[in-house]
Short mmCIF file of C-alpha atoms in Angstrom, two decimals:
data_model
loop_
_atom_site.label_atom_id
_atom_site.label_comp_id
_atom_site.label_asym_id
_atom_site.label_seq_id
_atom_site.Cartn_x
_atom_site.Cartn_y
_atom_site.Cartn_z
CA UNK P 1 -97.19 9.69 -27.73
CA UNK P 2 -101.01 8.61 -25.78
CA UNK P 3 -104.04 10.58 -26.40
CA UNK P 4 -106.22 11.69 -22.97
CA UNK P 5 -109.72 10.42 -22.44
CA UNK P 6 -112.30 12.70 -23.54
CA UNK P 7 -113.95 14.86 -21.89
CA UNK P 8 -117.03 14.19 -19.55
CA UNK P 9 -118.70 15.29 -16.15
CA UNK P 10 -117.10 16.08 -12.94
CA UNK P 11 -114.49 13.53 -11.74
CA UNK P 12 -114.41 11.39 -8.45
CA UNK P 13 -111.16 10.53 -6.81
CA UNK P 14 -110.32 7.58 -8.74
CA UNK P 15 -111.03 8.75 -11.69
CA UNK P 16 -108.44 11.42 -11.39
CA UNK P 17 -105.96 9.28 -9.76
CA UNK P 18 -106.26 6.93 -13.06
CA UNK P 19 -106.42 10.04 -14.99
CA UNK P 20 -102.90 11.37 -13.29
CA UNK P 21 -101.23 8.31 -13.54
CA UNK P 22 -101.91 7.98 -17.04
CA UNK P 23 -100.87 11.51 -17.97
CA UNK P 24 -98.11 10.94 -15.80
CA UNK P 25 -96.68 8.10 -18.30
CA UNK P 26 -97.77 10.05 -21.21
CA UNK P 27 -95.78 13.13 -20.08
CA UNK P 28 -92.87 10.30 -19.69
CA UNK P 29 -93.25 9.32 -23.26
CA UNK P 30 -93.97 12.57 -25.02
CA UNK P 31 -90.17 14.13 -23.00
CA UNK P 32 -88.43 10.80 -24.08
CA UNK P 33 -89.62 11.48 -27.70
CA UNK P 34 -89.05 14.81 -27.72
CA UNK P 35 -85.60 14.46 -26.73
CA UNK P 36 -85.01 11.16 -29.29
CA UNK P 37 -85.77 13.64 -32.00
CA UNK P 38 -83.81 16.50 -29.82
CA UNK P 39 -80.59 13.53 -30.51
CA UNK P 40 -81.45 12.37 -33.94
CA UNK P 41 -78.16 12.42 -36.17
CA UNK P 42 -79.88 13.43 -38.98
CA UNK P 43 -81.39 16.94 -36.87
CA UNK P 44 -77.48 17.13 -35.86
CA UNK P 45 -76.38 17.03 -40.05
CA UNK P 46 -79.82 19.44 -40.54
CA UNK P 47 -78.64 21.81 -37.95
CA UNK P 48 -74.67 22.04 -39.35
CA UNK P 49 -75.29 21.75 -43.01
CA UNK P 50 -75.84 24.41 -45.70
CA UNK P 51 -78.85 23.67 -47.48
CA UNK P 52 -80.53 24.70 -50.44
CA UNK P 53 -83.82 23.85 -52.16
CA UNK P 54 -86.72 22.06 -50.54
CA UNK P 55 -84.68 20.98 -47.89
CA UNK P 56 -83.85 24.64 -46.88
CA UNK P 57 -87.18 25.44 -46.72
CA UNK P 58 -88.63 22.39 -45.03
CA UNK P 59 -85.92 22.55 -42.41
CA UNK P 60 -86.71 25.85 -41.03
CA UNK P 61 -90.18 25.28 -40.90
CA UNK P 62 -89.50 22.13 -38.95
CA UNK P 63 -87.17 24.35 -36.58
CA UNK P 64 -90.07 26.27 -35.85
CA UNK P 65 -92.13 23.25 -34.99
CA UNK P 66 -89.54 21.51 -32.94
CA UNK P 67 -89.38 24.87 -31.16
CA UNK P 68 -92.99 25.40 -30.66
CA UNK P 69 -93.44 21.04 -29.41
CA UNK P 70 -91.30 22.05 -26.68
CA UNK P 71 -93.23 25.32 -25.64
CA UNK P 72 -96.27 22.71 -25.99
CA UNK P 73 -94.59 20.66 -23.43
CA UNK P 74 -93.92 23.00 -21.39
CA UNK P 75 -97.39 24.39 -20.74
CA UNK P 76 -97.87 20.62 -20.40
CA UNK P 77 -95.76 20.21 -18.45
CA UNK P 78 -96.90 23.08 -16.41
CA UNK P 79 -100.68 21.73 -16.55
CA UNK P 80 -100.27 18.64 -15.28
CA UNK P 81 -97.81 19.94 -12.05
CA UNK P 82 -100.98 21.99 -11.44
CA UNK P 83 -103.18 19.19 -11.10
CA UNK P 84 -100.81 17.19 -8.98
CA UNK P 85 -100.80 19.75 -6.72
CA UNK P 86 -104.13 20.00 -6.24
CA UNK P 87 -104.52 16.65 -5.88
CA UNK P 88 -102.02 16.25 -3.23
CA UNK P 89 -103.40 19.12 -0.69
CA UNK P 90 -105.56 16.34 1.03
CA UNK P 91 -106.06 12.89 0.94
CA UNK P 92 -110.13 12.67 0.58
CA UNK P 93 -110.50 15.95 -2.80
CA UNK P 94 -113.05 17.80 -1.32
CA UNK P 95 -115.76 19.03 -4.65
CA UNK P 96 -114.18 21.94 -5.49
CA UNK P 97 -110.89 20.41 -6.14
CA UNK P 98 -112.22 17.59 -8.29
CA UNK P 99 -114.33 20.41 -10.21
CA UNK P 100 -111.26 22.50 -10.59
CA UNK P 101 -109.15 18.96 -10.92
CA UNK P 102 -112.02 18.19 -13.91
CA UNK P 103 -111.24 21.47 -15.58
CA UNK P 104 -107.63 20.81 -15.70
CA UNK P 105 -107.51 17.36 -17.15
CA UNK P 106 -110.42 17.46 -19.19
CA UNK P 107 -111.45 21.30 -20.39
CA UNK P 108 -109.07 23.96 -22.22
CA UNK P 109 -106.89 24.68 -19.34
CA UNK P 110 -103.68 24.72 -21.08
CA UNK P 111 -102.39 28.25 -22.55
CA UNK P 112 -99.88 28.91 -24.94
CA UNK P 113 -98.67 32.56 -24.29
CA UNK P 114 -96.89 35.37 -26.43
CA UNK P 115 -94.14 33.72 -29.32
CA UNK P 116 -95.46 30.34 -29.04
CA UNK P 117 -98.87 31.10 -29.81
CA UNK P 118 -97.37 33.56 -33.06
CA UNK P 119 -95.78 30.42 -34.16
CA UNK P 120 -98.77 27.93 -33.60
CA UNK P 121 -100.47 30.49 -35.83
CA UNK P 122 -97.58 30.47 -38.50
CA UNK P 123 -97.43 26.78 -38.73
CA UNK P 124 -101.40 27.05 -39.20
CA UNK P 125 -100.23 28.79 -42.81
CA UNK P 126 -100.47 31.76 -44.67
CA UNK P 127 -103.30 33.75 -44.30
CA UNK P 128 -104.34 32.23 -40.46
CA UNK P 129 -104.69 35.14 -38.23
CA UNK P 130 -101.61 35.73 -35.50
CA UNK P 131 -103.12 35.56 -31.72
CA UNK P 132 -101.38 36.70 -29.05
CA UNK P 133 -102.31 33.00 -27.11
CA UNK P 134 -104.03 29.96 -27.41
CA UNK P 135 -105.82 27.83 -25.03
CA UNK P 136 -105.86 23.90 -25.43
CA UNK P 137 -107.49 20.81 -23.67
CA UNK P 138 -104.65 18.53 -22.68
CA UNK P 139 -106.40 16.05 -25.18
CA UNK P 140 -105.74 19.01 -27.90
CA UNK P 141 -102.78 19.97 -26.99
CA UNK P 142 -101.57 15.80 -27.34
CA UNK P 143 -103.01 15.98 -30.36
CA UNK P 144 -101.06 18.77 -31.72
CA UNK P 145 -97.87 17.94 -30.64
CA UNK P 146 -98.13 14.14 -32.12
CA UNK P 147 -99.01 16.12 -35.27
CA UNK P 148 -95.67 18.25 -34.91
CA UNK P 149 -93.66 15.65 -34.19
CA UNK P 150 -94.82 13.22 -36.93
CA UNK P 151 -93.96 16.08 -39.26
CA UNK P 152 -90.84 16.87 -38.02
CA UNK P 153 -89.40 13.18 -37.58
CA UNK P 154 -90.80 12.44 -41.10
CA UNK P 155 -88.32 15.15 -42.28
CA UNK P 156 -85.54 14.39 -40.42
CA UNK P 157 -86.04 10.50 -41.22
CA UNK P 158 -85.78 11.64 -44.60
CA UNK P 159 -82.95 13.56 -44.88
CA UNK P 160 -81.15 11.39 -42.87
CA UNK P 161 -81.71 7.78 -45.44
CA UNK P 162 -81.02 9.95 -48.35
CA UNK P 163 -77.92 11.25 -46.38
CA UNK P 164 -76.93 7.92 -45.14
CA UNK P 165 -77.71 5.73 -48.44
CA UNK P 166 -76.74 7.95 -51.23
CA UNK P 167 -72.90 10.08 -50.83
CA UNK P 168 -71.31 7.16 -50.27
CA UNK P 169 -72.53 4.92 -52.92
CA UNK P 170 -71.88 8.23 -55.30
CA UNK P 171 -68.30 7.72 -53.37
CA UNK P 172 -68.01 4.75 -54.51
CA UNK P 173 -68.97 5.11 -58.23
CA UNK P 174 -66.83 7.71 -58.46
CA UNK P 175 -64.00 6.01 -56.99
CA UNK P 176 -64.54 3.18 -59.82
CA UNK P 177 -65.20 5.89 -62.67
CA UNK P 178 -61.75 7.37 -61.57
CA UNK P 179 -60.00 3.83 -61.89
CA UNK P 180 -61.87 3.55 -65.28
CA UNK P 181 -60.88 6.88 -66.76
CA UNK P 182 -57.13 5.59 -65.69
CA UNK P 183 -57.60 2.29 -67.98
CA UNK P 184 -59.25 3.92 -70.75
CA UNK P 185 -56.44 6.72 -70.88
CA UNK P 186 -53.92 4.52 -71.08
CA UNK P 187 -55.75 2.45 -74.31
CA UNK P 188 -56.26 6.30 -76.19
CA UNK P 189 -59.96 6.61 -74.92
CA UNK P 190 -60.36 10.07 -74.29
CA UNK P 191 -62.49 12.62 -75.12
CA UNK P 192 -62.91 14.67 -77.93
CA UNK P 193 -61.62 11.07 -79.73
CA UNK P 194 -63.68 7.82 -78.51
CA UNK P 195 -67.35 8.56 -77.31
CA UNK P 196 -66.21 6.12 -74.56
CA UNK P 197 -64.39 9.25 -73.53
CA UNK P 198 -66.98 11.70 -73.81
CA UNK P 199 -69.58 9.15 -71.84
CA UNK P 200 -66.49 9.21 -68.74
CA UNK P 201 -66.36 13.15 -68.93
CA UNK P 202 -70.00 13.03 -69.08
CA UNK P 203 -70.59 10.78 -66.03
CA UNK P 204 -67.94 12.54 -64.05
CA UNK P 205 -69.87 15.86 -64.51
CA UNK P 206 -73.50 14.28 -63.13
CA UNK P 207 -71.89 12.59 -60.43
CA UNK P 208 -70.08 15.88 -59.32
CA UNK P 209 -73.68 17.58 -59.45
CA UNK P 210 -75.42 14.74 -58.12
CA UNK P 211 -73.59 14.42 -54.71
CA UNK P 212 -73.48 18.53 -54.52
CA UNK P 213 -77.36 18.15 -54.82
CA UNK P 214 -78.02 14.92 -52.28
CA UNK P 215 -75.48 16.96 -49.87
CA UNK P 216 -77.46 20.03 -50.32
CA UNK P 217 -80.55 19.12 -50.63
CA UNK P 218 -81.65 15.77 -49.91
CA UNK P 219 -85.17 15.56 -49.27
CA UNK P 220 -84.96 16.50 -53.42
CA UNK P 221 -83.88 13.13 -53.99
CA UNK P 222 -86.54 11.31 -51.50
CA UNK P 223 -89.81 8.91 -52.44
CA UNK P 224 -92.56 9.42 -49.92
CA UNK P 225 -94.19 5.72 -49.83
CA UNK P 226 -97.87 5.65 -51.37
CA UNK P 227 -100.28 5.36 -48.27
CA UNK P 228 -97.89 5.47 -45.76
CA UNK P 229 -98.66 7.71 -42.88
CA UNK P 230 -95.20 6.48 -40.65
CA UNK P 231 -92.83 9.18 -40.64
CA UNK P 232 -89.85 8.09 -42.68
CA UNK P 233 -91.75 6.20 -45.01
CA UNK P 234 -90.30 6.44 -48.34
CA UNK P 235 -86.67 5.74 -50.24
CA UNK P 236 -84.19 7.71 -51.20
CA UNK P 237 -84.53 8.28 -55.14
CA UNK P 238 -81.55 6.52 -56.94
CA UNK P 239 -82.98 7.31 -60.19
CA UNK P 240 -79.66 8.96 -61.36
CA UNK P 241 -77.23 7.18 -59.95
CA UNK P 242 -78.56 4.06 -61.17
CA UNK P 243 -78.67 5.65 -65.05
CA UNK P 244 -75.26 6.44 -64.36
CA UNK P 245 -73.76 3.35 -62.81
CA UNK P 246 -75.13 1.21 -65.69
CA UNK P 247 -73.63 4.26 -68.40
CA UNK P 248 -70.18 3.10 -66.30
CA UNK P 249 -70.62 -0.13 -66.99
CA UNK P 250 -71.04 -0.32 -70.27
CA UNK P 251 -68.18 1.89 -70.88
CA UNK P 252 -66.49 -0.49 -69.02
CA UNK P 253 -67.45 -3.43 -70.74
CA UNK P 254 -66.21 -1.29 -73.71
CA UNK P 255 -62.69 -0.32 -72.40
CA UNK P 256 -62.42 -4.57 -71.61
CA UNK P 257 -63.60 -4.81 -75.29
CA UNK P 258 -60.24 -2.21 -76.03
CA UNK P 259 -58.19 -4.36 -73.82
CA UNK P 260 -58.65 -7.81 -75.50
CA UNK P 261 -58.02 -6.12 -78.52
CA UNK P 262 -54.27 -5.04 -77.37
CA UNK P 263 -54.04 -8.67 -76.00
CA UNK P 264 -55.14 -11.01 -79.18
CA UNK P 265 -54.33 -7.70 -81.96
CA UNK P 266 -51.73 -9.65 -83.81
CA UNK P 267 -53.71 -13.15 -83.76
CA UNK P 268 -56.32 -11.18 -85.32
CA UNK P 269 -54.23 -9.91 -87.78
CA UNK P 270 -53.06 -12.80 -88.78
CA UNK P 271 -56.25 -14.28 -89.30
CA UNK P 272 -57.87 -11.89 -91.16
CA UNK P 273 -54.71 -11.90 -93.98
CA UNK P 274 -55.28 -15.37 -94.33
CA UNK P 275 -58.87 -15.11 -95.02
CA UNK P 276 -58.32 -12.52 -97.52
CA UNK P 277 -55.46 -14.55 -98.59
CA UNK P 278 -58.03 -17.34 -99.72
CA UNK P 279 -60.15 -15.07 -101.35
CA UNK P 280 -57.71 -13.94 -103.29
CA UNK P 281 -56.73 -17.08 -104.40
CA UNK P 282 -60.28 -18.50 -104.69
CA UNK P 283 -60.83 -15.69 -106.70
CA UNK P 284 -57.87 -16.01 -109.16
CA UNK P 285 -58.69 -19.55 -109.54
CA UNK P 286 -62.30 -18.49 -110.35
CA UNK P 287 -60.59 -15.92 -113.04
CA UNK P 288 -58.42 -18.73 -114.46
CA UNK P 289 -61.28 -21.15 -114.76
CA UNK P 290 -63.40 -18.57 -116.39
CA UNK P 291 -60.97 -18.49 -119.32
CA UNK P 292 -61.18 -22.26 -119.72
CA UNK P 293 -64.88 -22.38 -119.61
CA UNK P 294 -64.61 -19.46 -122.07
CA UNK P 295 -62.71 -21.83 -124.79
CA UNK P 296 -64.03 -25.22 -123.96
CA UNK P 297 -67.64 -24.25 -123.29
CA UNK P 298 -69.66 -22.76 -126.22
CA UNK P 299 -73.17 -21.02 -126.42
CA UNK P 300 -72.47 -20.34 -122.52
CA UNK P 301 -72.89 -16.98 -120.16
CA UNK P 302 -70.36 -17.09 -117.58
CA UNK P 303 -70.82 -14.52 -114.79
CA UNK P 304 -67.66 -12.02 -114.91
CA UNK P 305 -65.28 -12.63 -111.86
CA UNK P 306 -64.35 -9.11 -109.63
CA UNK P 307 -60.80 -8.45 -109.47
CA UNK P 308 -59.02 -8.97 -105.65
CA UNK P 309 -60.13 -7.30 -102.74
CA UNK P 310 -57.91 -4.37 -102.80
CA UNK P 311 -60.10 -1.96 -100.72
CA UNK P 312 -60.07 -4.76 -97.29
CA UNK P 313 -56.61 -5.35 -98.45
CA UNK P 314 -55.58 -1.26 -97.80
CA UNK P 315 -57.75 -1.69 -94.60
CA UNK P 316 -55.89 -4.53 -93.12
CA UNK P 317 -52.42 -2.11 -93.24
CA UNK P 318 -54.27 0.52 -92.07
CA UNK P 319 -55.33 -1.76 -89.03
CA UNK P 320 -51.59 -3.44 -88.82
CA UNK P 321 -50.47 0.27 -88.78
CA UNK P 322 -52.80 1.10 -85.92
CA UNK P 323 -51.43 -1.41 -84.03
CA UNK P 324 -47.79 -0.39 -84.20
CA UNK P 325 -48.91 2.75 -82.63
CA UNK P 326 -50.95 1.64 -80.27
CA UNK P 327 -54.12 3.19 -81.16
CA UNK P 328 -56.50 0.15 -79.79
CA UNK P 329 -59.69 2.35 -79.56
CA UNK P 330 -59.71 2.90 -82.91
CA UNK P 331 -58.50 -0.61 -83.64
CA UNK P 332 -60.90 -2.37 -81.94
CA UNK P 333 -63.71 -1.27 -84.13
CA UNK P 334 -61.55 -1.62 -87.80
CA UNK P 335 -60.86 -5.36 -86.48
CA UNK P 336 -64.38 -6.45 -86.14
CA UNK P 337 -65.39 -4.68 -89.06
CA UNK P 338 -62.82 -5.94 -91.21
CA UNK P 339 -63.32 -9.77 -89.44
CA UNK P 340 -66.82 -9.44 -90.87
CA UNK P 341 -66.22 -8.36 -94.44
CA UNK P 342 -63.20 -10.72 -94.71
CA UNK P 343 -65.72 -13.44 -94.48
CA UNK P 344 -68.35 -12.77 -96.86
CA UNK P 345 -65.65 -11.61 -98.89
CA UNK P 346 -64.65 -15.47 -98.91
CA UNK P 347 -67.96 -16.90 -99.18
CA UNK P 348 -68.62 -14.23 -102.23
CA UNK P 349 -65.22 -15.55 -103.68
CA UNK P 350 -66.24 -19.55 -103.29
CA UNK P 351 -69.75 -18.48 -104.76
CA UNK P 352 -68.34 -16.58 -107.65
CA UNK P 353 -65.87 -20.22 -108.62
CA UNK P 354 -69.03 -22.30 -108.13
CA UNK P 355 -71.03 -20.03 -110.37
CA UNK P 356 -68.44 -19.82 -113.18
CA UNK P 357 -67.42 -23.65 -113.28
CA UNK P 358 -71.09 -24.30 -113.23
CA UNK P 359 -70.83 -25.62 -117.23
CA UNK P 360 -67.34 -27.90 -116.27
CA UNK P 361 -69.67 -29.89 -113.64
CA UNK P 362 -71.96 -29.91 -116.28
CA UNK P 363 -70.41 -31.64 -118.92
CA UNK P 364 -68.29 -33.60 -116.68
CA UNK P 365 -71.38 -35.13 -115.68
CA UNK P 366 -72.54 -35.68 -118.98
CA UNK P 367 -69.20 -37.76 -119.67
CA UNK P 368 -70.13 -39.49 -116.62
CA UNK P 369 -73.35 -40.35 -117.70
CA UNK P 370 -72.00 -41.53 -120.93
CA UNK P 371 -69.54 -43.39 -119.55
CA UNK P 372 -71.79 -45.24 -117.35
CA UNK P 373 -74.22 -46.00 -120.01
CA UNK P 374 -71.63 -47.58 -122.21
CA UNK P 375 -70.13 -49.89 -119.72
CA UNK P 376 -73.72 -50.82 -118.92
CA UNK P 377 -74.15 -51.83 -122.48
CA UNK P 378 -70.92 -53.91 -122.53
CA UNK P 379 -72.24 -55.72 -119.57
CA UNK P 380 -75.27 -57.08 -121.76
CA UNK P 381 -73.02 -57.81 -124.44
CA UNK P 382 -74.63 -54.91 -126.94
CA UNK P 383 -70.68 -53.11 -126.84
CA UNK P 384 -70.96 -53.57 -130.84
CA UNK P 385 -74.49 -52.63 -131.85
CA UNK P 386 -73.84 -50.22 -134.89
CA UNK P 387 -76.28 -47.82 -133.59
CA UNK P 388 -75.13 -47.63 -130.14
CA UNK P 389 -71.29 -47.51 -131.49
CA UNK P 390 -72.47 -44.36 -133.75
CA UNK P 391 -74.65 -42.79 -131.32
CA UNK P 392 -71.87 -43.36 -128.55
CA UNK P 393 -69.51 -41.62 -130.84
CA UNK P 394 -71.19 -38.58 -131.69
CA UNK P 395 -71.50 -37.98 -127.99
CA UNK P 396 -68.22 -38.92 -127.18
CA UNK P 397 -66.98 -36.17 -129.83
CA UNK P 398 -69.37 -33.49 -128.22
CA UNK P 399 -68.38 -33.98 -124.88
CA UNK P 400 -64.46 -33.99 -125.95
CA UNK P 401 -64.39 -31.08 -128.64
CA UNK P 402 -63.64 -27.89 -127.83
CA UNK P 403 -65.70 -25.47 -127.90
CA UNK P 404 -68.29 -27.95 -126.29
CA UNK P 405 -72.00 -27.08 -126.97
CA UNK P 406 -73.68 -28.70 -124.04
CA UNK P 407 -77.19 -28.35 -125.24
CA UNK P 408 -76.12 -30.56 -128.73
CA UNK P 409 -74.42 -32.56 -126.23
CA UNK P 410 -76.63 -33.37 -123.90
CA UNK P 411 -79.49 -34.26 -126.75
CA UNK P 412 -76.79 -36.48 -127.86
CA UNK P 413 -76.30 -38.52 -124.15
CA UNK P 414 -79.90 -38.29 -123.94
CA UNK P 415 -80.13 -40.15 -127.58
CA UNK P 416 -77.64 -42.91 -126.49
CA UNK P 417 -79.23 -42.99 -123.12
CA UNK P 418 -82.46 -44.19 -124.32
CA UNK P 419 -81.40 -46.65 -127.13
CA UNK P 420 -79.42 -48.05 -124.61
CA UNK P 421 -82.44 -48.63 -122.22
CA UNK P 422 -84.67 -49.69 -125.26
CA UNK P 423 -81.91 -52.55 -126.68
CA UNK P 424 -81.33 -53.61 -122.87
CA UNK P 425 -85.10 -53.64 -122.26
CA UNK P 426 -86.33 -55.75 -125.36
CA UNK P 427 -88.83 -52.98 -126.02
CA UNK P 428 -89.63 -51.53 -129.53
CA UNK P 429 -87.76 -48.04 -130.19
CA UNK P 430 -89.64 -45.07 -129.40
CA UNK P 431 -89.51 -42.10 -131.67
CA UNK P 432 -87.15 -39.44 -130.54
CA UNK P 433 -87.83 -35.93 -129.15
CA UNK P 434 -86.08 -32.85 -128.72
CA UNK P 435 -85.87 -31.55 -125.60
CA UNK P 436 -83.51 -32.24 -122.48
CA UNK P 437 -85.54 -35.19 -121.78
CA UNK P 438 -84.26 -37.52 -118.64
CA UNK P 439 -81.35 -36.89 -117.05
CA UNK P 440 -81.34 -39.82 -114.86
CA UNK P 441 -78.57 -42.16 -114.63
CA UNK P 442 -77.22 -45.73 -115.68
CA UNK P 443 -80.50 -46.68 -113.43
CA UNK P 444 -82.82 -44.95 -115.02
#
């Protein structure tokens, strides 16, 4: 919509020619806006549709303004035919038609009579005084009606993005919630018994509500735009429906979670007996070899071994039992659960055997050691020396008597060890010490 010149003193001929020519194209716009907005689809849905909230009482006020614009252009309308009337009695305006032509386009000529005026002073708000009319300058009266009609497009703009953006994306979530529900029924996820379930019944309830709202009421679920003075500016407010389509999807990833479970159940099954299979079997071997430790090892705490793992074991059936019915919501936790424990229950196993034959390695490294010292003596021809045969001996009988005390015994390597390295060396005999001493080998 244009905006008249202001006002000023008495007009010549051309200036009211230009003046007419340019109200003339600014009637032209304001009637082709007027009935754009008259046409909009979204006034059509605003005019047909039951509303409620905000929207209810947004719309009626704007009914009253659309109402009111057209009065405005009317007495426009009216205004303007006036002065081309005048204008067009003779070709040369004599002075009292330009005054009276001045007074038209320029001063308040225009007057809005009877309802119109009531509902100029309605729209003014509560409180404003009702007058029976109104007079306006033609400038004024432009200026009020691109005032009314901003408001009134901004609201029907509005309405009609929220209308046109959000039912039929809610459509279309609720389409893939109902294929959902349908896949998780069918793997037991329902609710009352899986909070998968409850989360479906849950999103099936806002999404019911939300569209019943946004159908309702849509300029409840609009963002005006910061700053923005354009009519229309704003989005539609997907703040729910984008909580609830990402709620879908993880229940969805969660029903797929269900589904691989009914697809790779027995593979898992399978596995998980013959992980606990090898911790039971680690374990008994870590049982047996805490007996022999117990007789061949003296002066010696060995950690206790725990008995099989009867508690996963009673799982495992009830998981294998689960399966046979086809209960895969509830199997799919029990399955990872049990996948977990099953393996620290084998690492706890292959702990508990390295912990107890901890004193085996022990002396069988001191035989090692022994071992390797003597056949390093043979190889410098000292195989004979009394004291190394003794000392070699009374190791030897440590290390191969039963119970073996592998402090005495080790003392004892330790005692070969370095009358080895002192004969080999040439070097006088140092005394001896207690103590573990070095424990390095033939090399040392």
């Amino acid at each position: 919509m244009g905006v008249t010149d202001p006002t000023g003193p008495v007009m010549d001929r051309d200036e009211v020619d230009r003046a007419l020519a340019r109200l003339g194209a600014e009637h032209e716009a304001i009637e082709t806006s007027l009935l754009a907005l008259q046409d909009h689809a979204g006034r059509r849905l605003l005019e047909g549709a039951e509303l409620t909230g905000v929207t209810r009482e947004r719309w009626a006020a704007t009914e009253a303004s659309i109402t009111l614009l057209w009065s405005y252009f009317d007495a426009y309308t009216g205004t303007l035919r006036t002065a081309r009337d005048i204008r067009a009695r003779r070709r040369w305006s004599s002075r009292e038609d330009l005054e009276q032509l001045t007074e038209l386009l320029r001063g308040e000529s225009v007057t809005v009579a009877g309802a119109a005026a009531a509902a100029a002073g309605a729209s003014a708000g509560p409180g404003a005084p009702a007058r029976l009319s109104e007079r306006y300058s033609l400038q004024a009266l432009v200026d009020r009606m691109n005032e009314l009609y901003a408001a009134g497009l901004d609201m029907v703009v509005a309405a009609d993005a929220v209308w046109s953006a959000l039912p039929a994306r809610i459509d279309l979530l609720a389409a893939e919630l109902r294929r959902t529900r349908r896949l998780a029924h069918s793997v037991g996820v329902r609710p009352g018994e899986h909070p998968a379930g409850d989360d479906l019944e849950r999103i099936t309830r806002t999404l019911t509500r939300l569209r019943e709202e946004v159908v309702s009421d849509p300029l409840a679920h609009w963002v005006p735009a910061q700053g923005s003075s354009a009519p229309g500016g704003g989005k539609p407010d997907t703040t729910v429906y984008d909580r609830e389509a990402r709620a879908l999807e993880e229940v969805r990833r969660e029903i797929d979670a269900v589904l691989g479970v009914r697809q790779d159940a027995e593979q898992r099954l399978i596995r998980l007996r013959d992980v606990l299979s090898r911790a039971d079997r680690t374990l008994a071997e870590a049982r047996a070899a805490r007996g022999e430790v117990l007789a061949k090892i003296a002066a010696t705490e060995v950690p206790v071994v725990s008995g099989p793992p009867t508690a996963l074991m009673e799982q495992l059936a009830t998981a294998a039992e689960y399966r046979r019915q086809g209960q895969w919501h509830r199997l799919s936790p029990l399955l990872e659960s049990l996948e977990q424990k099953a393996e620290d229950e084998l690492l706890r196993a292959r702990e508990s055997l390295t912990a107890v034959t901890a004193p085996l390695a022990v002396r069988a490294e001191l035989r090692g050691r022994l071992d390797a010292y003597r056949a390093k003596v043979a190889r410098h021809g000292l195989a004979e020396d009394p004291l190394l045969v003794e000392r070699y001996d009374a190791a030897r009988r440590m290390l191969w008597s039963a119970p073996c005390d592998l402090r005495v015994a080790e003392q004892a390597v330790l005692r070969y060890q370095r009358t080895a390295a002192e004969l080999i060396g040439g070097a006088p005999r140092v005394p001896e010490q207690g103590g573990s001493g070095d424990h390095g080998g033939p090399g040392s």
